[in-house]
Short mmCIF file of C-alpha atoms in Angstrom, two decimals:
data_model
loop_
_atom_site.label_atom_id
_atom_site.label_comp_id
_atom_site.label_asym_id
_atom_site.label_seq_id
_atom_site.Cartn_x
_atom_site.Cartn_y
_atom_site.Cartn_z
CA MET A 5 86.00 86.65 -81.54
CA ILE A 6 87.18 90.04 -82.82
CA SER A 7 88.99 90.61 -79.53
CA VAL A 8 90.95 87.40 -79.99
CA LEU A 9 91.97 88.46 -83.50
CA PHE A 10 93.09 91.85 -82.22
CA LEU A 11 95.07 90.18 -79.42
CA LEU A 12 96.72 87.84 -81.91
CA ALA A 13 97.62 90.81 -84.12
CA LEU A 14 98.99 92.57 -81.04
CA ALA A 15 101.09 89.51 -80.19
CA VAL A 16 102.51 89.21 -83.72
CA VAL A 17 103.44 92.89 -83.98
CA SER A 18 104.81 92.92 -80.43
CA ILE A 19 107.00 89.88 -80.98
CA ASP A 20 108.39 91.42 -84.16
CA ALA A 21 109.03 94.70 -82.30
CA ALA A 22 110.88 92.82 -79.55
CA ARG A 23 112.96 90.99 -82.17
CA VAL A 24 113.93 94.27 -83.87
CA ASP A 25 114.73 95.91 -80.52
CA LEU A 26 116.95 93.02 -79.47
CA ARG A 27 118.83 93.05 -82.78
CA GLU A 28 119.02 96.77 -83.57
CA ARG A 29 118.37 98.39 -80.17
CA ARG A 30 115.56 100.54 -81.54
CA LEU A 31 111.79 100.33 -81.82
CA PRO A 32 110.56 101.51 -85.24
CA ASN A 33 107.55 103.82 -85.42
CA ARG A 34 105.68 101.32 -87.58
CA HIS A 35 105.65 98.90 -84.66
CA THR A 36 104.75 101.35 -81.91
CA LEU A 37 102.03 103.01 -84.00
CA THR A 38 100.56 99.64 -85.01
CA ILE A 39 100.51 98.55 -81.37
CA ALA A 40 98.79 101.84 -80.42
CA VAL A 41 96.12 101.34 -83.11
CA VAL A 42 95.47 97.74 -82.07
CA VAL A 43 95.26 98.67 -78.38
CA GLY A 44 92.87 101.51 -79.19
CA SER A 45 90.74 99.17 -81.30
CA LEU A 46 90.64 96.61 -78.50
CA ILE A 47 89.50 99.17 -75.97
CA ALA A 48 86.90 100.53 -78.41
CA ALA A 49 85.60 97.03 -79.06
CA TRP A 50 85.35 96.21 -75.36
CA GLN A 51 83.89 99.51 -74.21
CA SER A 52 81.64 101.31 -76.64
CA ASP A 53 80.86 104.29 -74.37
CA PHE A 54 84.01 106.12 -73.27
CA SER A 55 82.09 108.94 -71.60
CA GLY A 56 81.05 106.87 -68.59
CA SER A 57 84.50 105.90 -67.36
CA ARG A 58 87.29 108.23 -68.33
CA HIS A 59 89.14 107.67 -65.08
CA TRP A 60 91.26 104.84 -66.50
CA TRP A 61 92.96 107.21 -68.97
CA TRP A 62 94.63 109.32 -66.29
CA PRO A 63 97.09 106.70 -64.99
CA ALA A 64 98.03 105.77 -68.56
CA LEU A 65 98.58 109.42 -69.43
CA ALA A 66 100.65 110.03 -66.29
CA VAL A 67 102.86 106.99 -66.92
CA SER A 68 103.32 108.01 -70.56
CA VAL A 69 104.31 111.59 -69.68
CA ILE A 70 106.75 110.42 -66.98
CA HIS A 71 108.45 108.02 -69.36
CA LEU A 72 108.54 110.62 -72.13
CA GLY A 73 110.35 112.88 -69.66
CA LEU A 74 112.82 110.08 -68.93
CA ALA A 75 113.43 109.65 -72.65
CA LEU A 76 114.15 113.36 -73.04
CA LEU A 77 116.73 113.48 -70.25
CA PRO A 78 120.29 114.08 -71.47
CA ALA A 79 121.50 110.94 -69.67
CA ARG A 80 119.48 108.76 -72.11
CA VAL A 81 117.86 106.83 -69.30
CA LEU A 82 115.18 105.51 -71.65
CA GLY A 83 114.95 105.39 -75.42
CA MET A 84 112.27 107.31 -77.28
CA GLY A 85 110.98 104.07 -78.82
CA ASP A 86 110.54 102.63 -75.34
CA ALA A 87 108.60 105.74 -74.26
CA LYS A 88 106.35 105.43 -77.33
CA LEU A 89 105.83 101.73 -76.64
CA ILE A 90 104.82 102.52 -73.04
CA ALA A 91 102.40 105.16 -74.34
CA ALA A 92 100.95 102.60 -76.76
CA ILE A 93 100.47 99.75 -74.26
CA SER A 94 99.64 101.65 -71.06
CA PRO A 95 95.99 102.42 -71.97
CA LEU A 96 95.22 98.71 -72.19
CA MET A 97 97.00 97.96 -68.94
CA SER A 98 95.30 100.91 -67.24
CA TRP A 99 91.89 99.86 -68.54
CA TRP A 100 92.41 96.45 -66.93
CA ASN A 101 93.72 98.09 -63.70
CA VAL A 102 97.05 96.26 -63.99
CA LEU A 103 99.26 99.17 -65.03
CA ALA A 104 101.40 99.06 -61.89
CA LEU A 105 101.79 95.27 -62.14
CA TRP A 106 102.86 95.55 -65.79
CA LEU A 107 105.46 98.20 -64.99
CA LEU A 108 106.72 96.24 -61.97
CA ILE A 109 107.22 93.10 -64.04
CA SER A 110 108.86 95.10 -66.84
CA TYR A 111 111.32 96.91 -64.61
CA ALA A 112 112.07 93.83 -62.48
CA SER A 113 112.84 91.65 -65.50
CA ALA A 114 114.97 94.39 -67.07
CA ALA A 115 116.86 94.86 -63.79
CA CYS A 116 117.55 91.13 -63.47
CA TRP A 117 118.66 90.93 -67.09
CA GLY A 118 120.86 94.00 -66.63
CA LEU A 119 122.52 92.52 -63.56
CA ILE A 120 123.24 89.30 -65.44
CA LEU A 121 124.69 91.19 -68.41
CA MET A 122 126.81 93.42 -66.17
CA LYS A 123 128.18 90.32 -64.47
CA LEU A 124 129.02 88.66 -67.79
CA SER A 125 130.22 91.76 -69.63
CA ARG A 126 130.66 95.46 -69.02
CA ASN A 127 127.81 96.43 -71.35
CA SER A 128 125.13 98.09 -69.23
CA ARG A 129 122.83 99.17 -72.07
CA ILE A 130 119.96 96.78 -72.58
CA PRO A 131 116.89 97.04 -74.80
CA PHE A 132 113.83 97.70 -72.64
CA GLY A 133 111.18 97.01 -75.29
CA PRO A 134 111.33 93.21 -75.03
CA HIS A 135 110.79 93.44 -71.27
CA LEU A 136 107.78 95.72 -71.74
CA ILE A 137 106.33 93.36 -74.35
CA ALA A 138 106.98 90.17 -72.36
CA ALA A 139 105.41 91.70 -69.26
CA ALA A 140 102.39 92.87 -71.28
CA MET A 141 101.95 89.37 -72.70
CA ALA A 142 102.22 87.85 -69.22
CA VAL A 143 99.59 90.26 -67.92
CA VAL A 144 97.27 89.56 -70.88
CA VAL A 145 97.58 85.80 -70.30
CA GLY A 146 96.97 86.35 -66.58
CA GLN A 147 93.87 88.42 -67.27
CA PHE A 148 92.43 85.77 -69.57
CA ALA A 149 93.25 83.05 -67.04
CA ARG A 150 91.49 85.06 -64.33
CA VAL A 151 88.41 85.48 -66.52
CA ALA A 152 88.44 81.78 -67.46
CA LEU A 153 88.71 80.71 -63.82
CA ALA A 154 85.87 83.04 -62.83
CA TYR A 155 83.75 81.67 -65.68
CA CYS A 156 84.37 78.06 -64.61
CA ARG A 157 83.17 78.65 -61.05
#
């Protein structure tokens, strides 16, 4: 029950973060930090003993460091808010072993959206946060569907 409440809180904050990113092209710290706290609380609620399986942190850490490096490049490949959002969500995706799937969906949807926008207008800058959030929500729904189907068998 607590997990469902945390997931609902995550959805509410994430949707608001996506709305702000679409409108203002920035992800405020209050959103990314809240998402990080909720994700950490979810993982703590689901796994009380972190010492037994620390291996799931390494992919999340690697993805976060790579995207932080992309955000620090002079070409502004990625915004700092996007890098912080990836660092906030990636532990949950890594814990579920769907980190690569989440990133694939995020980048594929952003690429498709970017191609459509470039065809319609010459603006090539798109907010990446909504794609990260939509992909995370799709993965969360997929994980719960997988668990529900396994439970029904």
